GROMACS .gro file of C-alpha atoms in nm:
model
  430
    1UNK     CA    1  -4.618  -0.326  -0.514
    2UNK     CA    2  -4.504  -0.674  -0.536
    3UNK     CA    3  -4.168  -0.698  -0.732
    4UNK     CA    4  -4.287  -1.030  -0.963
    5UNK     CA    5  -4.677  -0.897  -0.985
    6UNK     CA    6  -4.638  -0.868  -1.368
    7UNK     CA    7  -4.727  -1.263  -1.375
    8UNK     CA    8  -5.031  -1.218  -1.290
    9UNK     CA    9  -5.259  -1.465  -1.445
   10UNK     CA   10  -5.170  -1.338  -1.815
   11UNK     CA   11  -5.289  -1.663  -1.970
   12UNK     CA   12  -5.623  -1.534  -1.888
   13UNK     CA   13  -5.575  -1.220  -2.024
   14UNK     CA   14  -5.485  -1.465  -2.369
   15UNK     CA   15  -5.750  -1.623  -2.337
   16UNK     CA   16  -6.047  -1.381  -2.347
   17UNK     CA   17  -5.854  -1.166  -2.595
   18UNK     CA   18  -5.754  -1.416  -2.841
   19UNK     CA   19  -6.118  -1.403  -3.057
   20UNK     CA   20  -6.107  -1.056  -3.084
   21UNK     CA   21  -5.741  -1.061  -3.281
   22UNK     CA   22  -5.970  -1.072  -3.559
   23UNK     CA   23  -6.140  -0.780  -3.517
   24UNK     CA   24  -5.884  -0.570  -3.730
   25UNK     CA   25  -5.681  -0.320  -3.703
   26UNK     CA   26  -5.540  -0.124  -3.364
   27UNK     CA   27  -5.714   0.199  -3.481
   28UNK     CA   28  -6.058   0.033  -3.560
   29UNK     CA   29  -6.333   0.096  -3.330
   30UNK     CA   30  -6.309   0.480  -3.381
   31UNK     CA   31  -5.955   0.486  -3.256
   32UNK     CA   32  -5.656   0.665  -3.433
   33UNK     CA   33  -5.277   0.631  -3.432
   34UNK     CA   34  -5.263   1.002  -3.488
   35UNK     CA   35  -5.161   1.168  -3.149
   36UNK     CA   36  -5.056   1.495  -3.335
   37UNK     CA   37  -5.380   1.657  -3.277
   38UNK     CA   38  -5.518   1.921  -3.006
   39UNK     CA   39  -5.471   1.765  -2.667
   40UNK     CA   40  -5.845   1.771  -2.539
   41UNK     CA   41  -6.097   1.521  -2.413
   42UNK     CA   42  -6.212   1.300  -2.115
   43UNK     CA   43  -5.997   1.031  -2.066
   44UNK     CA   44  -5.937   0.733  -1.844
   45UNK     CA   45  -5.640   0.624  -1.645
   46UNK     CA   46  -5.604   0.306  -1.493
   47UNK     CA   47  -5.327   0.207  -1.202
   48UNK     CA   48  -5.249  -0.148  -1.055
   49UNK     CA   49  -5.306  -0.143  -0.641
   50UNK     CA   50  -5.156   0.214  -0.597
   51UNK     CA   51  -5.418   0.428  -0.490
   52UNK     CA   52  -5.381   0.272  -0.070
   53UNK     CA   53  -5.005   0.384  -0.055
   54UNK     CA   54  -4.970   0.727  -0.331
   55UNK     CA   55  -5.330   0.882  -0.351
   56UNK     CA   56  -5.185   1.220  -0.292
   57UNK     CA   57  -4.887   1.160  -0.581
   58UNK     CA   58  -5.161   1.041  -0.861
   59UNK     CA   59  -5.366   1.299  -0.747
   60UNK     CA   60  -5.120   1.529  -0.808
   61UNK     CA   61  -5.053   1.415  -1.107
   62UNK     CA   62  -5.336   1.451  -1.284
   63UNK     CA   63  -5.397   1.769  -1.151
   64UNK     CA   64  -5.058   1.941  -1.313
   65UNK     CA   65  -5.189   1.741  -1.658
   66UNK     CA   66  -5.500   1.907  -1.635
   67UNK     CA   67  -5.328   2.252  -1.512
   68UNK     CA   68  -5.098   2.219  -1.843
   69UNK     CA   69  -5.440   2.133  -2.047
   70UNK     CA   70  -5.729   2.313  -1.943
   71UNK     CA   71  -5.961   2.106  -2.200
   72UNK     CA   72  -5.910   1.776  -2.048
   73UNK     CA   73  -6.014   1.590  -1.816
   74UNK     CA   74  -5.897   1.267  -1.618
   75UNK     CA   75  -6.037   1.019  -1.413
   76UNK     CA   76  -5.807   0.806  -1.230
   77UNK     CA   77  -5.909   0.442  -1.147
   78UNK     CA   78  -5.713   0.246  -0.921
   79UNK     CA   79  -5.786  -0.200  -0.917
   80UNK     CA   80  -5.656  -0.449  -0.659
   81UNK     CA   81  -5.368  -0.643  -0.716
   82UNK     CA   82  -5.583  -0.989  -0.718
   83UNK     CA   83  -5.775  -0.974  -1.036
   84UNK     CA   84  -5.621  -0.738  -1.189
   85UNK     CA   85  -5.561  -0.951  -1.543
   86UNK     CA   86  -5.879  -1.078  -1.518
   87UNK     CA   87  -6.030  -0.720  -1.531
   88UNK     CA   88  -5.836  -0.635  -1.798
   89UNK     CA   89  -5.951  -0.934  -1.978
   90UNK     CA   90  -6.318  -0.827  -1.944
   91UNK     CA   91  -6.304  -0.444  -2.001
   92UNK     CA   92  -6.092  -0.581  -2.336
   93UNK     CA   93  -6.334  -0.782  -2.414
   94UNK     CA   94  -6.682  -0.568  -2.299
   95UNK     CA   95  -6.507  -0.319  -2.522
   96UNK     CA   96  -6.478  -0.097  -2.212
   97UNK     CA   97  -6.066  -0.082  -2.145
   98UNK     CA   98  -5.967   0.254  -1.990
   99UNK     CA   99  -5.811   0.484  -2.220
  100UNK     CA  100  -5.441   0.452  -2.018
  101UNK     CA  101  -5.331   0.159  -1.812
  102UNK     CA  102  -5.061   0.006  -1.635
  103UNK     CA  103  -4.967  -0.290  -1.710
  104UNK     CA  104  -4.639  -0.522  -1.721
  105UNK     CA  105  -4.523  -0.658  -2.063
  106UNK     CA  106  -4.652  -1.005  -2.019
  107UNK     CA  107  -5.006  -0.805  -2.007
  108UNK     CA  108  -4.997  -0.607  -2.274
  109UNK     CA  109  -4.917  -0.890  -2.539
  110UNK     CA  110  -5.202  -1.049  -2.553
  111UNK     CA  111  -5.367  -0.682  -2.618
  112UNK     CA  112  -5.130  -0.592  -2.851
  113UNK     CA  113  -5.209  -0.917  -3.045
  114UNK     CA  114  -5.617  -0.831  -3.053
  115UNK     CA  115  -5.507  -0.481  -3.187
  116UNK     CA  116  -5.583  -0.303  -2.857
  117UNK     CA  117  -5.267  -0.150  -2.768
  118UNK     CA  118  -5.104   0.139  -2.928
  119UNK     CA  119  -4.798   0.119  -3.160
  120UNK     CA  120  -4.583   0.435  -2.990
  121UNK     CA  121  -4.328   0.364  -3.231
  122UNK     CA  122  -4.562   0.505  -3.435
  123UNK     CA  123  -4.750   0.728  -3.237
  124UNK     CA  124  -4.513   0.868  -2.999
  125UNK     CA  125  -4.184   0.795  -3.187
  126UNK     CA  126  -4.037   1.112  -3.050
  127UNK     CA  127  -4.062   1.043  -2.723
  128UNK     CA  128  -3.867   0.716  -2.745
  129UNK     CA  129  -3.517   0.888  -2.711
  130UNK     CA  130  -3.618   0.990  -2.329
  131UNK     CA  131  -3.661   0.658  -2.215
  132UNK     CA  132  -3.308   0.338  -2.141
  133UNK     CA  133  -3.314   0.130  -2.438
  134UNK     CA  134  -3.368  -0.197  -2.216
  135UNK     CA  135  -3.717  -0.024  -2.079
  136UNK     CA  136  -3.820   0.120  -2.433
  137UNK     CA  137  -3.788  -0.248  -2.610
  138UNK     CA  138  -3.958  -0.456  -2.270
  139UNK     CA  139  -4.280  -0.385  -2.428
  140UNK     CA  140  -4.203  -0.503  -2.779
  141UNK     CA  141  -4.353  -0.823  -2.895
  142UNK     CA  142  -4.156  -1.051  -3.055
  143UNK     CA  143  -4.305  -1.150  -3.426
  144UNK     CA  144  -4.461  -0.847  -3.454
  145UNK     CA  145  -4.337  -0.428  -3.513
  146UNK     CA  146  -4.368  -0.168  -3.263
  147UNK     CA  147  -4.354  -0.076  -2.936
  148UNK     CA  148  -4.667  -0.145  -2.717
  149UNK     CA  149  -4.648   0.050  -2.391
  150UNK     CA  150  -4.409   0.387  -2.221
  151UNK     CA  151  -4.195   0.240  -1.993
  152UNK     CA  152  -4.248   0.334  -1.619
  153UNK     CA  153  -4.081   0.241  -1.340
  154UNK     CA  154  -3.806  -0.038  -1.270
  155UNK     CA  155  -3.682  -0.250  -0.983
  156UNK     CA  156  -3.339  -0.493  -0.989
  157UNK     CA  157  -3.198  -0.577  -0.700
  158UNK     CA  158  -2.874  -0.743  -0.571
  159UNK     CA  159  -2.799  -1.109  -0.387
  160UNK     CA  160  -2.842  -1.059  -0.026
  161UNK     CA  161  -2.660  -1.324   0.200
  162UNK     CA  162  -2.609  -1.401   0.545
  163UNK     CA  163  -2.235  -1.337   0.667
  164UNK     CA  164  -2.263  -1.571   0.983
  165UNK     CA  165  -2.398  -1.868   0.771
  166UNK     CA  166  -2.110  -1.836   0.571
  167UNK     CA  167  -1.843  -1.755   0.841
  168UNK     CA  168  -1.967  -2.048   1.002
  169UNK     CA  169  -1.932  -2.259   0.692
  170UNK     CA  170  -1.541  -2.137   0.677
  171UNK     CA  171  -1.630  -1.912   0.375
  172UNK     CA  172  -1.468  -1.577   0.305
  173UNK     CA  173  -1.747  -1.340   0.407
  174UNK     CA  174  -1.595  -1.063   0.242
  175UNK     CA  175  -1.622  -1.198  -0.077
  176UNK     CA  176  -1.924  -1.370  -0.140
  177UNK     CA  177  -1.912  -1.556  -0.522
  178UNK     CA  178  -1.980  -1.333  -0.843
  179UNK     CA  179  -1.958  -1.608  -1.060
  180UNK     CA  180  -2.179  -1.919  -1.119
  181UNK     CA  181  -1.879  -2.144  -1.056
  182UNK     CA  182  -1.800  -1.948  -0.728
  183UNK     CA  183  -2.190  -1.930  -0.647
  184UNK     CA  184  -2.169  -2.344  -0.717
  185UNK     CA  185  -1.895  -2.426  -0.549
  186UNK     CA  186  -1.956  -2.227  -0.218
  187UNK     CA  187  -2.305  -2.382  -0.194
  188UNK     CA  188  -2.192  -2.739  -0.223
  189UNK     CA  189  -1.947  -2.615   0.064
  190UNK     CA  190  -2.167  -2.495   0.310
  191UNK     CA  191  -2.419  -2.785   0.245
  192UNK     CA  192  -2.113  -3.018   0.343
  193UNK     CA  193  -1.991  -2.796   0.614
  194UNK     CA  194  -2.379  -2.781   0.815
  195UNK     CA  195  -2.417  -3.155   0.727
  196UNK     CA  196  -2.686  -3.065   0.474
  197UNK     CA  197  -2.887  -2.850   0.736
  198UNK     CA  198  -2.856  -2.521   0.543
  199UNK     CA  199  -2.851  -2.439   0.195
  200UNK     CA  200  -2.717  -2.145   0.019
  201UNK     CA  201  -3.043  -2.130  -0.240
  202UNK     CA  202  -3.388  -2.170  -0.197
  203UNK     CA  203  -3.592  -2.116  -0.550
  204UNK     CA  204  -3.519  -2.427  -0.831
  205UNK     CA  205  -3.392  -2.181  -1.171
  206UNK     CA  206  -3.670  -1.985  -1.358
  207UNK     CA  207  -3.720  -1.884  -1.702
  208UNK     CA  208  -3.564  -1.580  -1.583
  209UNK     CA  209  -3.215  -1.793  -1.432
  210UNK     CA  210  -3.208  -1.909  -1.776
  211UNK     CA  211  -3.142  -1.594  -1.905
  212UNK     CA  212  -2.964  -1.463  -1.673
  213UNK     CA  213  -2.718  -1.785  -1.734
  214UNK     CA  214  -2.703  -1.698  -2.132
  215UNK     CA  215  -2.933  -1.977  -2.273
  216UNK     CA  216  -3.121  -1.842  -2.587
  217UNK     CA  217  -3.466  -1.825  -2.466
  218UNK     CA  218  -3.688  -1.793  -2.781
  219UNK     CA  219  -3.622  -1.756  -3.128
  220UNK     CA  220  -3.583  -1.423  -3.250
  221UNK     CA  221  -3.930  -1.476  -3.456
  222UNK     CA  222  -4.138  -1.531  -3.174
  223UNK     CA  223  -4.248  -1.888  -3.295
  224UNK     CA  224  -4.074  -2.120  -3.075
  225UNK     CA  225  -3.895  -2.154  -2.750
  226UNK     CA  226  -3.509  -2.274  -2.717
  227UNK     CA  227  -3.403  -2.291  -2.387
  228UNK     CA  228  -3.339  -2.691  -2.411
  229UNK     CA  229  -2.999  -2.582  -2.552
  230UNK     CA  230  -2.678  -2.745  -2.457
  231UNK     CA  231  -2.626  -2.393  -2.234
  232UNK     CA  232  -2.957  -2.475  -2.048
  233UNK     CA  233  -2.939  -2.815  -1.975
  234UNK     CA  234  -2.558  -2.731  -1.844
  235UNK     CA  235  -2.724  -2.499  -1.563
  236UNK     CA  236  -3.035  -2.735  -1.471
  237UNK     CA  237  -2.749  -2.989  -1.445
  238UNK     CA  238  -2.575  -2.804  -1.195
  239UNK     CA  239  -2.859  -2.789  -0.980
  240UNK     CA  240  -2.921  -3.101  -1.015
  241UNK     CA  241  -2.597  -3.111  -0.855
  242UNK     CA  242  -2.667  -2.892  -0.587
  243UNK     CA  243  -2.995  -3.045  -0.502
  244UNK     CA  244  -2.827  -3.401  -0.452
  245UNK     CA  245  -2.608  -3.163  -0.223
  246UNK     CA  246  -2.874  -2.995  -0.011
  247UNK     CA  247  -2.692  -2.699  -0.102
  248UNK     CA  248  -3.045  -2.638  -0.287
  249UNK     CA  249  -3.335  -2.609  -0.005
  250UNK     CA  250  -3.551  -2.978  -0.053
  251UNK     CA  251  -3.889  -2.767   0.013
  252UNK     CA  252  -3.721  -2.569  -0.324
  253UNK     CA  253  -3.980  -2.734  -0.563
  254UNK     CA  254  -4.263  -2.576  -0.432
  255UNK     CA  255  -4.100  -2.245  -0.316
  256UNK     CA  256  -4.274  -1.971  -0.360
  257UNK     CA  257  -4.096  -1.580  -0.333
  258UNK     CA  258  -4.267  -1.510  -0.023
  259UNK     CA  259  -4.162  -1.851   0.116
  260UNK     CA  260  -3.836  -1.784   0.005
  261UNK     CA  261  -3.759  -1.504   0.158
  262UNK     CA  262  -3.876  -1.609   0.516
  263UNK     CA  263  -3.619  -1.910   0.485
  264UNK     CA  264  -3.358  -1.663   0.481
  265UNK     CA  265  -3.542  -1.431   0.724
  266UNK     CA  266  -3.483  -1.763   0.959
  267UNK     CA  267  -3.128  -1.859   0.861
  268UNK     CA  268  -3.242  -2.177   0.652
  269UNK     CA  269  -3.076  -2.075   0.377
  270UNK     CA  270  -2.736  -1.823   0.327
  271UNK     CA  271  -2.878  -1.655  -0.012
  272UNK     CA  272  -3.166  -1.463  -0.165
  273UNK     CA  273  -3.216  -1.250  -0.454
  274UNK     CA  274  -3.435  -0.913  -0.326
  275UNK     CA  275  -3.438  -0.561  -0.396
  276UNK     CA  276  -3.388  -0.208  -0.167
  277UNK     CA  277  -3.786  -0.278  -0.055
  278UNK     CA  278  -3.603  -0.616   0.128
  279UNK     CA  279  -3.383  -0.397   0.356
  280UNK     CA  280  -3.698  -0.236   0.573
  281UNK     CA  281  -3.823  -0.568   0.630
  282UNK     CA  282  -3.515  -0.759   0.735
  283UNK     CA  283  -3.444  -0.433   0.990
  284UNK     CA  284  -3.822  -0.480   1.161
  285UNK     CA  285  -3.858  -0.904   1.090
  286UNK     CA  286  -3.487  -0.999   1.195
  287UNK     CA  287  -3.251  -0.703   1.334
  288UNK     CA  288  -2.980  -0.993   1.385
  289UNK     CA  289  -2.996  -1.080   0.996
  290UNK     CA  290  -2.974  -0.693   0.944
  291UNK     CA  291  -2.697  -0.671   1.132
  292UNK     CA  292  -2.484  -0.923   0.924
  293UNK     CA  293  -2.682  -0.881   0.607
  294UNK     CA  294  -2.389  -0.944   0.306
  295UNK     CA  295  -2.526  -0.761  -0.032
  296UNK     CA  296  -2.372  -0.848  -0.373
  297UNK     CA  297  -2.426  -0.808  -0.720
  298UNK     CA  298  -2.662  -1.033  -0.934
  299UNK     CA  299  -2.469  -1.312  -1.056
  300UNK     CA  300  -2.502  -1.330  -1.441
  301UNK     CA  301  -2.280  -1.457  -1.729
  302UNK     CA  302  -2.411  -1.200  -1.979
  303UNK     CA  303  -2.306  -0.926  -1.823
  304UNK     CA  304  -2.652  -0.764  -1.804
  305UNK     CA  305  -2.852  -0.821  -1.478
  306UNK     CA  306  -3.211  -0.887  -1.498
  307UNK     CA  307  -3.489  -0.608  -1.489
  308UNK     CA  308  -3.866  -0.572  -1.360
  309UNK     CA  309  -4.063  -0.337  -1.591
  310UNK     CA  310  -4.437  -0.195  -1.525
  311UNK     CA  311  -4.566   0.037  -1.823
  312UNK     CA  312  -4.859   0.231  -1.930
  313UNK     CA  313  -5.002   0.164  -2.235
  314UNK     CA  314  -5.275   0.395  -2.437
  315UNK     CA  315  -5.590   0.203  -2.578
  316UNK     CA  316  -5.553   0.160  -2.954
  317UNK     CA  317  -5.919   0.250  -2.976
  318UNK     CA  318  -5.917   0.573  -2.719
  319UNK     CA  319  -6.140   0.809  -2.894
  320UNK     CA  320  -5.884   1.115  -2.755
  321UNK     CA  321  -5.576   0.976  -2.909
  322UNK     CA  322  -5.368   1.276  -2.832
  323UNK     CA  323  -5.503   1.336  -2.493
  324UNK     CA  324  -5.411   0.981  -2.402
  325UNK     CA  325  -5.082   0.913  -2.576
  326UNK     CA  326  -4.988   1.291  -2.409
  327UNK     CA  327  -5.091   1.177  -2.021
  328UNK     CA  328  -4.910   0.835  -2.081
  329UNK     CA  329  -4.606   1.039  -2.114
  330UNK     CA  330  -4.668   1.255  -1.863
  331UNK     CA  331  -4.688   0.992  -1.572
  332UNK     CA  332  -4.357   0.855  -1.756
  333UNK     CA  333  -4.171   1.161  -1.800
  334UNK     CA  334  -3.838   1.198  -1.598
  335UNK     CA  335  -3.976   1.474  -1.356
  336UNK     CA  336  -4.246   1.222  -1.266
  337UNK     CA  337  -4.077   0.946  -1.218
  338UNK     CA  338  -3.764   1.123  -1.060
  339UNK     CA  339  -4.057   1.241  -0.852
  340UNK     CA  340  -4.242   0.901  -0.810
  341UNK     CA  341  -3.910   0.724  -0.752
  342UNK     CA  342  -3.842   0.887  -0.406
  343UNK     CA  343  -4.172   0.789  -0.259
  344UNK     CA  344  -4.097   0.460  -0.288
  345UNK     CA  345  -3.768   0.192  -0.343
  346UNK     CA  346  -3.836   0.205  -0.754
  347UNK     CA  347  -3.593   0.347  -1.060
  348UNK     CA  348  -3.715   0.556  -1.334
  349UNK     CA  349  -3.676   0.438  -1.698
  350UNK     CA  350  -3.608   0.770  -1.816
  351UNK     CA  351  -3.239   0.839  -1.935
  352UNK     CA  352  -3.055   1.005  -1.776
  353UNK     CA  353  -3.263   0.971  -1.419
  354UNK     CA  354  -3.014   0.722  -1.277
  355UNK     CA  355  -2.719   0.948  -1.321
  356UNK     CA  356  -2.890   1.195  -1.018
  357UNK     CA  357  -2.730   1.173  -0.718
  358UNK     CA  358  -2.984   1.015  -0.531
  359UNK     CA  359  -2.883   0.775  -0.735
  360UNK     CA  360  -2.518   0.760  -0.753
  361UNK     CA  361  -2.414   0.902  -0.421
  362UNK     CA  362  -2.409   0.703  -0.098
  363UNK     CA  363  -2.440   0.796   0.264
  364UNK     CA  364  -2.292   0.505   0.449
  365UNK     CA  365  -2.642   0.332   0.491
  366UNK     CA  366  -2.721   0.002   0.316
  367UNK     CA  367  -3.005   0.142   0.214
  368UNK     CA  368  -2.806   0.397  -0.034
  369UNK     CA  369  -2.586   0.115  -0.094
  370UNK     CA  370  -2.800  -0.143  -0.274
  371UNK     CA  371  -3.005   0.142  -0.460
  372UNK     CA  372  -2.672   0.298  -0.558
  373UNK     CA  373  -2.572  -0.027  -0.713
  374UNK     CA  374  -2.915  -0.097  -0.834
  375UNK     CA  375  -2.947   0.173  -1.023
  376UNK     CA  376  -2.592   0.160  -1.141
  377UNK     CA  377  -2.656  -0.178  -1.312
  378UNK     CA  378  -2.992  -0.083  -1.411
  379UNK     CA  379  -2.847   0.157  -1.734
  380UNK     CA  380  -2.794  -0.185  -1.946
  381UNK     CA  381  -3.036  -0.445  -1.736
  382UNK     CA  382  -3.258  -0.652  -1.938
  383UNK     CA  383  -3.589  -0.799  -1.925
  384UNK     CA  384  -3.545  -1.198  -1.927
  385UNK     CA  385  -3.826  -1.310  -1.920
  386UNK     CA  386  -4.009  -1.326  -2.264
  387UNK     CA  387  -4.360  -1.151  -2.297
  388UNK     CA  388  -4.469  -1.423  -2.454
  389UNK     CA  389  -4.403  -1.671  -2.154
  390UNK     CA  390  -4.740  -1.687  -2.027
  391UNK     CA  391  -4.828  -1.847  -1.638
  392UNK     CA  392  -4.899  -2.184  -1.793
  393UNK     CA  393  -4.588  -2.175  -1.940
  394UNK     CA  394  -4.406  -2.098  -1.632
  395UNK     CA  395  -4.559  -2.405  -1.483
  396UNK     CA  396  -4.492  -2.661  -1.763
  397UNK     CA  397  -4.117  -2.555  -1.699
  398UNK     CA  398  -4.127  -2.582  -1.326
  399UNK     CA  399  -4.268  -2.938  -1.355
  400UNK     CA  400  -4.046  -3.028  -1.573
  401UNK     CA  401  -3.748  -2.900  -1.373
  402UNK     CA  402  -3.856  -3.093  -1.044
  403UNK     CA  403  -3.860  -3.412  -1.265
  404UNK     CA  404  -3.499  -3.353  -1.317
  405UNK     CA  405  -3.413  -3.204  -1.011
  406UNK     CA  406  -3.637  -3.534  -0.861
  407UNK     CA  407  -3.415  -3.784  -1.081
  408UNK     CA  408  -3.719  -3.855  -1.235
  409UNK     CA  409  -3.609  -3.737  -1.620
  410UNK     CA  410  -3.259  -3.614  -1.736
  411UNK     CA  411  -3.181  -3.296  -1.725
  412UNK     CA  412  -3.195  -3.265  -2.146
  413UNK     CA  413  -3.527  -3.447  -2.111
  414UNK     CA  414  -3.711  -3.234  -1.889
  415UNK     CA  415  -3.610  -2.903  -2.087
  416UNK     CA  416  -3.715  -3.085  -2.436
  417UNK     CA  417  -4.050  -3.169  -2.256
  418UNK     CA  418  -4.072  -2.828  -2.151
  419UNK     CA  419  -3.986  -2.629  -2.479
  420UNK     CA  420  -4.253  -2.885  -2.642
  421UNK     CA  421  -4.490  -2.789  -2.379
  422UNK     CA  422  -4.428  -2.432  -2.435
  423UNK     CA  423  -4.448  -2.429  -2.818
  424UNK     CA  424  -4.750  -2.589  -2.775
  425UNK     CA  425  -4.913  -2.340  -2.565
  426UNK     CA  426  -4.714  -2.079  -2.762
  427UNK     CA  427  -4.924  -2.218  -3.100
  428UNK     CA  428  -5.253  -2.143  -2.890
  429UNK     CA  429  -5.201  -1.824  -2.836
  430UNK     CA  430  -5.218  -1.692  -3.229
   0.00000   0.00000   0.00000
């Protein structure tokens, strides 16, 4: 379960689905936004690479829903992780989408837009109350109404850093920056301190960074992108800065996460962003990294840490409305998730959930540590990165930022190419 696996190849998913926005409205097809009715009928679920690791939890699952209504029936799919948008694409498409499936926000745009995905702010309106605010609204679409998938499970996850790189570098261990200006300043210190040979950061800022750093992303009517703000070229400046340093890793332009993470695995770098799923793998991969592993909070200026969302949306045109709109709440109802979330290092999105004590009591381990915290600063986390920001997207703004990370363009240039990029391929999409 890949933390960043929402990104999958959405722009396909736009792609295929775009002519059929034309094909009316969410209920046509034989489909209904009623869910009031009796709960009965064979239904489909769909799940995204889960079946290897939690056959026996989904199986469970579906047999309480069934238990609780004897006059349904469900058949759980389960579909790799490679692919996976590109199946959606073509059941959406073929007209043969499973009547519930998990998806991630950025998937269930483009479905929303061809009137394939439920409204539940309509259909399920008084279920919204169970879920965090920040999870309800990740599968809104800006520039249109509603609410286009249940929220499921969450992941955040804190700044690990290594406390010999920076006891070595003559920085206070202890206290490891928690602002940008702290994060800043440290790096360029260490970078001077190992003669350029380690740097604090490997990844050059995402879409993501931007928010996190309190640029205005996107318009609040969905039409255009706005991220070239004097706020945005400010932080692309700075690591400009740092990357004239060294205090940003040089193979940092075509970093990838996995990459990444096994430059700090190795000691090339002092920082990484991860989650509570990190911990098990620095233990096994490098016990002496474990052993002086620093943990801190997400550095943000907006006071609201960044969150990963997966959902589970109903098919607009399910012919068992209330069968379907009644199991998607189901999987995403607190004792499910409460139940899911101690299989695996995930949060629920349920209110309330995070206030359990497995969640807000620790027991000396770093493992309870960083999911204590996580789900601490998970009640007001948001979502940064817009559903609308598609793969290509994500590209056009990565090229860009090498140019000015390269001294190729300015900073202001590179963003301006970037947002014009984007609005183009924003136009495209309908």
């Amino acid at each position: 379960m890949p933390r960043t696996r929402g990104a999958l190849a959405a722009a396909a998913v736009a792609a295929l689905l775009l002519p059929l926005s034309a094909c009316g409205s969410a209920d046509s097809g034989g489909g209904s936004t009623d869910a009031s009715g009796k709960v009965e009928g064979d239904i489909t679920f769909q799940t995204w690479n889960l079946r290897a690791n939690f056959k026996p939890y989904f199986e469970g699952v579906v047999a309480d829903f069934e238990k609780k209504y004897p006059d349904t029936e469900v058949k759980w799919i389960d579909q790799p992780a490679e692919g996976y948008a590109d199946k959606i694409s073509a059941d959406a498409a073929g007209g043969t989408l499973p009547d519930v499936v998990n998806v991630s926000p950025d998937l269930v745009a483009p479905l929303a837009k061809a009137g394939l995905a439920l409204d539940l702010d309509k259909a399920a309106a008084d279920y919204r109350k169970e879920y965090l605010d920040g999870a309800w609204a990740s599968h809104r679409i800006p520039g249109m109404t509603g609410t286009y998938a249940f929220p499921w499970y969450l992941n955040t996850g804190p700044l690990f850093y290594n406390k010999t790189l920076f006891t070595e570098a003559g920085l206070d261990a202890g206290h490891p920056p928690t602002t940008y200006d702290d994060l800043f300043a440290q790096a360029r210190k260490l970078a001077q301190k190992t003669h350029g040979k380690v740097a604090t950061l490997a990844n050059v800022p995402t879409i993501e960074d931007f928010g996190r750093y309190g640029v205005e992303l996107m318009n609040k009517e969905g039409t255009a992108f706005a991220f070239n703000d004097p706020k945005g070229v400010e932080l692309l400046t700075k690591y400009k800065e740092l990357y004239d340093a060294k205090a940003l890793d040089p193979q940092a332009l075509t970093a990838t996460p996995e990459s990444s993470g096994k430059k700090f695995l190795t000691g090339a770098v002092a920082m990484n962003p991860g989650s509570a799923l990190d911990l098990g793998n620095f233990k096994k991969q490098a016990p002496n990294l474990y052993k002086n592993i620093g943990i801190t909070d997400q550095i943000t200026s907006t006071g609201h840490v960044n969150m990963y969302v997966m959902g589970v949306m109903v098919n607009a045109r399910t012919k068992h409305t209330a069968a379907s709109v009644a199991f998607a709440h189901f999987v995403t109802d607190a004792q499910r998730q409460m139940s899911f979330a101690k299989q695996v290092a995930i949060f629920p999105s349920t209110a309330g959930s995070l206030d359990d004590p497995y969640f807000t009591e620790e027991d000396g381990t770093d493992e309870t540590r960083v999911r204590v915290a996580a789900a601490k600063s998970l009640k007001n986390a948001v979502n940064y990165t817009p559903v609308l920001f598609s793969e290509q997207m994500k590209t056009a703004l990565r090229n860009e930022v090498a140019k000015a990370l390269q001294g190729k363009e300015s900073p202001k240039a590179a963003l301006d190419n970037a947002v014009k990029a984007c609005d183009t391929l924003l136009a495209q999409q309908g």
